[in-house]
Tab-separated table of C-alpha atoms and ligand atoms in Angstrom:
chain	number	residue	atom	x	y	z
A	1251	UNK	CA	98.711	109.131	123.284
A	1252	UNK	CA	100.441	106.170	124.827
A	1253	UNK	CA	99.521	104.272	127.947
A	1254	UNK	CA	100.231	105.238	131.529
A	1255	UNK	CA	102.525	102.617	133.008
A	1256	UNK	CA	103.054	102.007	136.703
A	1257	UNK	CA	106.809	101.984	137.366
A	1258	UNK	CA	107.780	101.334	140.999
A	1259	UNK	CA	106.183	104.248	142.850
A	1260	UNK	CA	103.931	105.951	140.346
A	1261	UNK	CA	102.485	106.301	136.877
A	1262	UNK	CA	104.680	107.436	134.002
A	1263	UNK	CA	104.054	107.938	130.291
A	1264	UNK	CA	104.690	104.853	128.184
A	1265	UNK	CA	107.637	106.600	126.493
A	1266	UNK	CA	109.253	107.115	129.909
A	1267	UNK	CA	108.609	103.572	131.138
A	1268	UNK	CA	112.101	102.156	130.730
A	1269	UNK	CA	114.274	99.704	132.616
A	1270	UNK	CA	118.040	99.362	132.729
A	1271	UNK	CA	119.931	96.989	130.428
A	1272	UNK	CA	121.529	95.742	133.666
A	1273	UNK	CA	118.179	94.640	135.094
A	1274	UNK	CA	118.415	90.912	135.761
A	1275	UNK	CA	114.862	90.514	134.523
A	1276	UNK	CA	116.293	91.239	131.087
A	1277	UNK	CA	119.738	89.665	131.505
A	1278	UNK	CA	118.566	86.391	133.061
A	1279	UNK	CA	114.770	86.231	133.038
A	1280	UNK	CA	115.145	86.712	136.780
A	1281	UNK	CA	111.763	87.876	137.997
A	1282	UNK	CA	108.105	86.936	138.264
A	1283	UNK	CA	104.871	88.082	136.681
A	1284	UNK	CA	101.115	87.778	136.446
A	1285	UNK	CA	98.608	88.199	133.603
A	1286	UNK	CA	95.228	89.397	134.848
A	1287	UNK	CA	91.891	90.170	133.160
A	1288	UNK	CA	89.614	93.143	133.551
A	1289	UNK	CA	85.920	92.493	132.837
A	1290	UNK	CA	83.464	95.406	132.865
A	1291	UNK	CA	86.002	97.503	134.787
A	1292	UNK	CA	86.389	94.839	137.486
A	1293	UNK	CA	89.681	93.039	137.983
A	1294	UNK	CA	89.168	89.260	137.929
A	1295	UNK	CA	90.530	87.387	140.975
A	1296	UNK	CA	93.089	90.104	141.738
A	1297	UNK	CA	93.796	88.839	145.222
A	1298	UNK	CA	94.531	85.326	143.945
A	1299	UNK	CA	96.932	86.750	141.350
A	1300	UNK	CA	98.672	88.897	143.952
A	1301	UNK	CA	99.010	85.879	146.257
A	1302	UNK	CA	100.506	83.802	143.448
A	1303	UNK	CA	102.905	86.640	142.558
A	1304	UNK	CA	104.210	86.830	146.127
A	1305	UNK	CA	104.446	83.029	146.316
A	1306	UNK	CA	106.452	82.921	143.065
A	1307	UNK	CA	108.696	85.738	144.308
A	1308	UNK	CA	109.225	84.009	147.654
A	1309	UNK	CA	110.201	80.777	145.908
A	1310	UNK	CA	113.012	82.540	144.022
A	1311	UNK	CA	113.940	84.687	147.062
A	1312	UNK	CA	112.901	87.902	145.383
A	1313	UNK	CA	111.680	90.586	147.741
A	1314	UNK	CA	108.736	92.682	146.587
A	1315	UNK	CA	109.232	96.010	148.354
A	1316	UNK	CA	105.537	96.672	148.843
A	1317	UNK	CA	102.836	94.988	150.816
A	1318	UNK	CA	100.053	93.165	148.984
A	1319	UNK	CA	97.416	95.820	149.625
A	1320	UNK	CA	99.638	98.582	148.213
A	1321	UNK	CA	100.263	96.528	145.087
A	1322	UNK	CA	96.513	95.912	144.767
A	1323	UNK	CA	95.910	99.672	145.047
A	1324	UNK	CA	98.622	100.417	142.470
A	1325	UNK	CA	97.031	97.907	140.083
A	1326	UNK	CA	93.603	99.525	140.458
A	1327	UNK	CA	95.167	102.962	139.891
A	1328	UNK	CA	96.812	101.767	136.659
A	1329	UNK	CA	93.557	100.322	135.296
A	1330	UNK	CA	91.740	103.540	136.146
A	1331	UNK	CA	94.405	105.820	134.634
A	1332	UNK	CA	94.104	103.963	131.320
A	1333	UNK	CA	90.294	103.740	131.352
A	1334	UNK	CA	90.357	99.998	130.854
A	1335	UNK	CA	86.884	98.428	130.940
A	1336	UNK	CA	87.749	95.121	129.278
A	1337	UNK	CA	91.412	94.397	129.130
A	1338	UNK	CA	94.513	92.725	130.379
A	1339	UNK	CA	96.994	93.632	133.098
A	1340	UNK	CA	100.606	92.542	133.107
A	1341	UNK	CA	102.200	92.793	136.517
A	1342	UNK	CA	105.968	92.245	136.494
A	1343	UNK	CA	108.547	92.249	139.273
A	1344	UNK	CA	112.150	91.981	138.119
A	1345	UNK	CA	115.186	91.295	140.271
A	1346	UNK	CA	116.370	94.830	139.520
A	1347	UNK	CA	119.674	96.321	138.487
A	1348	UNK	CA	122.770	94.211	139.043
A	1349	UNK	CA	126.063	93.490	137.356
A	1350	UNK	CA	126.771	91.199	134.422
A	1351	UNK	CA	127.293	88.356	136.892
A	1352	UNK	CA	124.462	86.079	138.028
A	1353	UNK	CA	124.486	87.131	141.678
A	1354	UNK	CA	120.924	88.209	142.491
A	1355	UNK	CA	121.783	89.188	146.059
A	1356	UNK	CA	123.659	92.308	144.972
A	1357	UNK	CA	120.823	93.529	142.740
A	1358	UNK	CA	119.284	96.761	143.828
A	1359	UNK	CA	115.577	96.929	144.597
A	1360	UNK	CA	113.306	94.829	142.395
A	1361	UNK	CA	111.466	96.822	139.748
A	1362	UNK	CA	107.679	96.786	139.773
A	1363	UNK	CA	105.952	97.308	136.435
A	1364	UNK	CA	102.188	97.346	135.860
A	1365	UNK	CA	100.800	97.565	132.327
A	1366	UNK	CA	97.049	97.792	131.751
A	1367	UNK	CA	96.091	97.471	128.118
A	1368	UNK	CA	93.384	96.135	125.838
A	1369	UNK	CA	93.512	92.435	125.091
A	1370	UNK	CA	94.224	90.397	121.990
A	1371	UNK	CA	91.932	87.393	122.278
A	1372	UNK	CA	91.805	84.268	120.163
A	1373	UNK	CA	89.414	84.937	117.261
A	1374	UNK	CA	85.766	83.867	117.909
A	1375	UNK	CA	85.967	81.169	115.162
A	1376	UNK	CA	88.464	79.286	117.305
A	1377	UNK	CA	85.911	78.998	120.117
A	1378	UNK	CA	83.348	77.718	117.586
A	1379	UNK	CA	85.677	75.347	115.756
A	1380	UNK	CA	88.244	74.471	118.415
A	1381	UNK	CA	92.026	74.317	118.409
A	1382	UNK	CA	94.274	71.750	116.805
A	1383	UNK	CA	97.316	70.975	118.912
A	1384	UNK	CA	100.380	68.756	118.893
A	1385	UNK	CA	102.282	66.998	121.621
A	1386	UNK	CA	105.511	68.921	122.100
A	1387	UNK	CA	108.718	66.895	122.163
A	1388	UNK	CA	110.120	69.457	124.600
A	1389	UNK	CA	109.129	68.364	128.111
A	1390	UNK	CA	108.016	70.809	130.806
A	1391	UNK	CA	110.710	71.911	133.258
A	1392	UNK	CA	111.445	69.245	135.861
A	1393	UNK	CA	109.910	70.425	139.170
A	1394	UNK	CA	113.295	69.998	140.852
A	1395	UNK	CA	114.845	72.269	138.228
A	1396	UNK	CA	112.534	75.266	137.909
A	1397	UNK	CA	109.151	74.347	139.357
A	1398	UNK	CA	106.390	75.207	136.849
A	1399	UNK	CA	104.304	76.498	139.755
A	1400	UNK	CA	106.653	79.488	139.848
A	1401	UNK	CA	105.412	81.994	137.282
A	1402	UNK	CA	108.841	83.314	136.436
A	1403	UNK	CA	109.969	85.635	133.668
A	1404	UNK	CA	111.881	82.745	132.144
A	1405	UNK	CA	109.418	81.252	129.678
A	1406	UNK	CA	111.949	79.659	127.329
A	1407	UNK	CA	110.735	76.154	128.165
A	1408	UNK	CA	107.234	77.088	126.989
A	1409	UNK	CA	108.510	79.211	124.100
A	1410	UNK	CA	110.466	76.293	122.625
A	1411	UNK	CA	107.315	74.138	122.780
A	1412	UNK	CA	105.297	77.005	121.266
A	1413	UNK	CA	107.735	77.099	118.331
A	1414	UNK	CA	107.059	73.391	117.774
A	1415	UNK	CA	103.335	74.200	117.579
A	1416	UNK	CA	103.839	77.170	115.248
A	1417	UNK	CA	106.125	75.111	112.968
A	1418	UNK	CA	103.117	72.817	112.553
A	1419	UNK	CA	100.730	75.725	111.891
A	1420	UNK	CA	99.113	75.303	115.283
A	1421	UNK	CA	98.723	77.773	118.141
A	1422	UNK	CA	99.214	75.481	121.110
A	1423	UNK	CA	101.158	72.411	122.123
A	1424	UNK	CA	100.605	69.966	124.968
A	1425	UNK	CA	103.660	69.637	127.179
A	1426	UNK	CA	104.415	66.432	129.095
A	1427	UNK	CA	106.585	66.036	132.158
A	1428	UNK	CA	109.754	63.994	132.684
A	1429	UNK	CA	107.590	60.919	133.406
A	1430	UNK	CA	105.515	61.279	130.260
A	1431	UNK	CA	102.363	62.553	131.964
A	1432	UNK	CA	100.505	65.606	130.707
A	1433	UNK	CA	101.735	68.780	132.418
A	1434	UNK	CA	99.993	71.693	130.664
A	1435	UNK	CA	99.866	73.634	127.408
A	1436	UNK	CA	102.460	76.349	126.718
A	1437	UNK	CA	100.293	79.049	128.265
A	1438	UNK	CA	97.206	77.251	129.558
A	1439	UNK	CA	96.119	74.374	131.776
A	1440	UNK	CA	94.725	71.172	130.254
A	1441	UNK	CA	91.489	69.326	131.020
A	1442	UNK	CA	90.113	66.127	129.502
A	1443	UNK	CA	86.644	64.607	129.774
A	1444	UNK	CA	86.379	60.818	129.975
A	1445	UNK	CA	83.116	58.985	130.722
A	1446	UNK	CA	81.611	62.343	131.640
A	1447	UNK	CA	84.238	62.970	134.343
A	1448	UNK	CA	86.399	66.071	134.083
A	1449	UNK	CA	90.052	65.283	134.694
A	1450	UNK	CA	92.985	67.669	135.024
A	1451	UNK	CA	96.554	66.841	135.999
A	1452	UNK	CA	97.582	67.721	139.553
A	1453	UNK	CA	99.958	70.688	139.667
A	1454	UNK	CA	102.622	68.249	140.875
A	1455	UNK	CA	102.634	66.890	137.296
A	1456	UNK	CA	104.374	70.159	136.346
A	1457	UNK	CA	101.865	72.877	135.751
A	1458	UNK	CA	101.077	76.322	136.976
A	1459	UNK	CA	98.219	76.402	139.468
A	1460	UNK	CA	96.057	78.379	137.071
A	1461	UNK	CA	93.584	80.835	138.481
A	1462	UNK	CA	91.212	80.051	135.614
A	1463	UNK	CA	91.789	76.339	136.306
A	1464	UNK	CA	90.695	76.852	139.900
A	1465	UNK	CA	87.621	78.875	138.889
A	1466	UNK	CA	86.603	76.290	136.274
A	1467	UNK	CA	86.962	73.403	138.747
A	1468	UNK	CA	84.738	75.275	141.213
A	1469	UNK	CA	82.129	76.168	138.579
A	1470	UNK	CA	82.063	72.607	137.209
A	1471	UNK	CA	81.502	71.158	140.695
A	1472	UNK	CA	78.773	73.707	141.397
A	1473	UNK	CA	77.103	72.455	138.239
A	1474	UNK	CA	77.220	68.837	139.435
A	1475	UNK	CA	80.162	67.633	137.380
A	1476	UNK	CA	82.695	65.323	138.928
A	1477	UNK	CA	86.154	66.867	138.660
A	1478	UNK	CA	89.276	64.943	139.603
A	1479	UNK	CA	92.962	65.797	139.635
A	1480	UNK	CA	94.722	62.800	138.160
A	1481	UNK	CA	97.700	62.151	135.932
A	1482	UNK	CA	96.833	61.946	132.244
A	1483	UNK	CA	98.817	60.093	129.600
A	1484	UNK	CA	99.025	60.946	125.934
A	1485	UNK	CA	96.633	58.035	125.337
A	1486	UNK	CA	94.120	59.513	127.805
A	1487	UNK	CA	94.045	62.629	125.635
A	1488	UNK	CA	93.682	60.586	122.426
A	1489	UNK	CA	90.742	58.704	124.004
A	1490	UNK	CA	89.051	61.761	125.538
A	1491	UNK	CA	85.492	62.790	124.671
A	1492	UNK	CA	86.487	66.423	125.114
A	1493	UNK	CA	89.682	68.317	125.748
A	1494	UNK	CA	89.801	71.963	126.716
A	1495	UNK	CA	92.402	74.475	127.835
A	1496	UNK	CA	91.939	77.133	130.495
A	1497	UNK	CA	93.828	80.378	131.028
A	1498	UNK	CA	93.431	84.033	131.796
A	1499	UNK	CA	93.501	85.109	128.151
A	1500	UNK	CA	91.957	82.000	126.557
A	1501	UNK	CA	89.268	81.468	129.252
A	1502	UNK	CA	87.993	78.005	128.183
A	1503	UNK	CA	88.796	76.822	124.666
A	1504	UNK	CA	88.100	73.427	123.108
A	1505	UNK	CA	90.754	71.213	121.536
A	1506	UNK	CA	89.397	69.197	118.617
A	1507	UNK	CA	92.512	67.508	117.315
A	1508	UNK	CA	95.747	66.321	118.869
A	1509	UNK	CA	98.622	64.756	116.904
A	1510	UNK	CA	96.225	64.181	114.003
A	1511	UNK	CA	93.667	62.347	116.185
A	1512	UNK	CA	90.189	63.822	116.197
A	1513	UNK	CA	88.685	64.462	119.618
A	1514	UNK	CA	84.964	63.822	120.114
A	1515	UNK	CA	82.969	64.902	117.098
A	1516	UNK	CA	85.741	67.243	115.941
A	1517	UNK	CA	83.909	70.211	117.480
A	1518	UNK	CA	84.194	71.689	120.980
A	1519	UNK	CA	82.068	69.521	123.257
A	1520	UNK	CA	79.016	70.396	125.326
A	1521	UNK	CA	80.900	70.507	128.653
A	1522	UNK	CA	83.566	72.780	127.167
A	1523	UNK	CA	80.916	75.185	125.897
A	1524	UNK	CA	78.973	75.136	129.145
A	1525	UNK	CA	82.066	75.883	131.226
A	1526	UNK	CA	83.069	78.766	128.958
A	1527	UNK	CA	79.597	80.256	129.416
A	1528	UNK	CA	79.701	79.747	133.194
A	1529	UNK	CA	83.143	81.325	133.449
A	1530	UNK	CA	82.124	84.408	131.474
A	1531	UNK	CA	78.980	84.735	133.552
A	1532	UNK	CA	81.022	84.451	136.750
A	1533	UNK	CA	83.710	86.905	135.568
A	1534	UNK	CA	81.088	89.529	134.769
A	1535	UNK	CA	78.935	88.935	137.839
B	2758	PMP	N1	100.138	77.575	132.441
B	2758	PMP	C1	101.016	78.493	132.007
B	2758	PMP	C2	102.378	78.062	131.615
B	2758	PMP	C3	100.628	79.835	131.919
B	2758	PMP	O1	101.483	80.758	131.493
B	2758	PMP	C4	99.312	80.203	132.287
B	2758	PMP	C5	98.891	81.633	132.240
B	2758	PMP	N2	98.845	82.153	130.944
B	2758	PMP	C6	98.432	79.198	132.692
B	2758	PMP	C7	98.891	77.897	132.783
B	2758	PMP	C8	97.010	79.520	133.079
B	2758	PMP	O2	96.992	80.193	134.309
B	2758	PMP	P1	95.893	81.308	134.631
B	2758	PMP	O3	94.581	80.661	134.534
B	2758	PMP	O4	96.223	81.747	136.013
B	2758	PMP	O5	96.057	82.381	133.612
């Protein structure tokens, strides 16, 4: 038995969940998406994800032919239909069916796809031992080109950097912006700890405004840590006491080596571990 997939106006069997080869989501990566977690049957920060989806769509002039509340209801219905207690939702809105030309304005209605499935997490050892990463030579998209705050279906910028990591037997790479400042990882936000202060680049440095990032900043402040948004250089990462990444799938994961430099004691640091615990507590509360 396959999954039940939400396609536009209702649930269909996985085998029937198909889109046209003329959909511009496929032809041009023209569309937007969200990745969302389900913890104990509850959808984590759904409203924030829906808001970001509509903001991304608005930025590329893509109309979502549903109001936010309807999309929220459709998402709940998809989770329920698949009996997902702990899992992952992929919400996709494509530009819809067009011609082989670029013109998005002649595309028919955008397609709405909601997939609720189980989740493939990083193995537990990685949370114990931490990730090794490299600095990607591929820079993050220039904000005046395709702003990284738009969560679009075109992930080639990140994919090319991910290939650099995989070529080096690593799972993640740090991406810098056109000025050489840290932007983000290929699928996660970046934080560094220096002198006990938690620092993350501002989104203007070229990163997605991560929903996990926002939750972690809030939780850290509630637990009396100083958190600042400030540009980070490659050296700042090399000199950090701790580095960690945040994201919907990864939650909070420590980085213990970057470009062959050991970070801290070569194990995920105390702040990293504490924030992972706090986030899990919060997600399940
Ligand atoms: N940056 C990028 C490029 C991402 O794709 C993601 C989501 N996987 C993030 C950051 C983290 O964002 P969030 O916490 O909302 O998942």
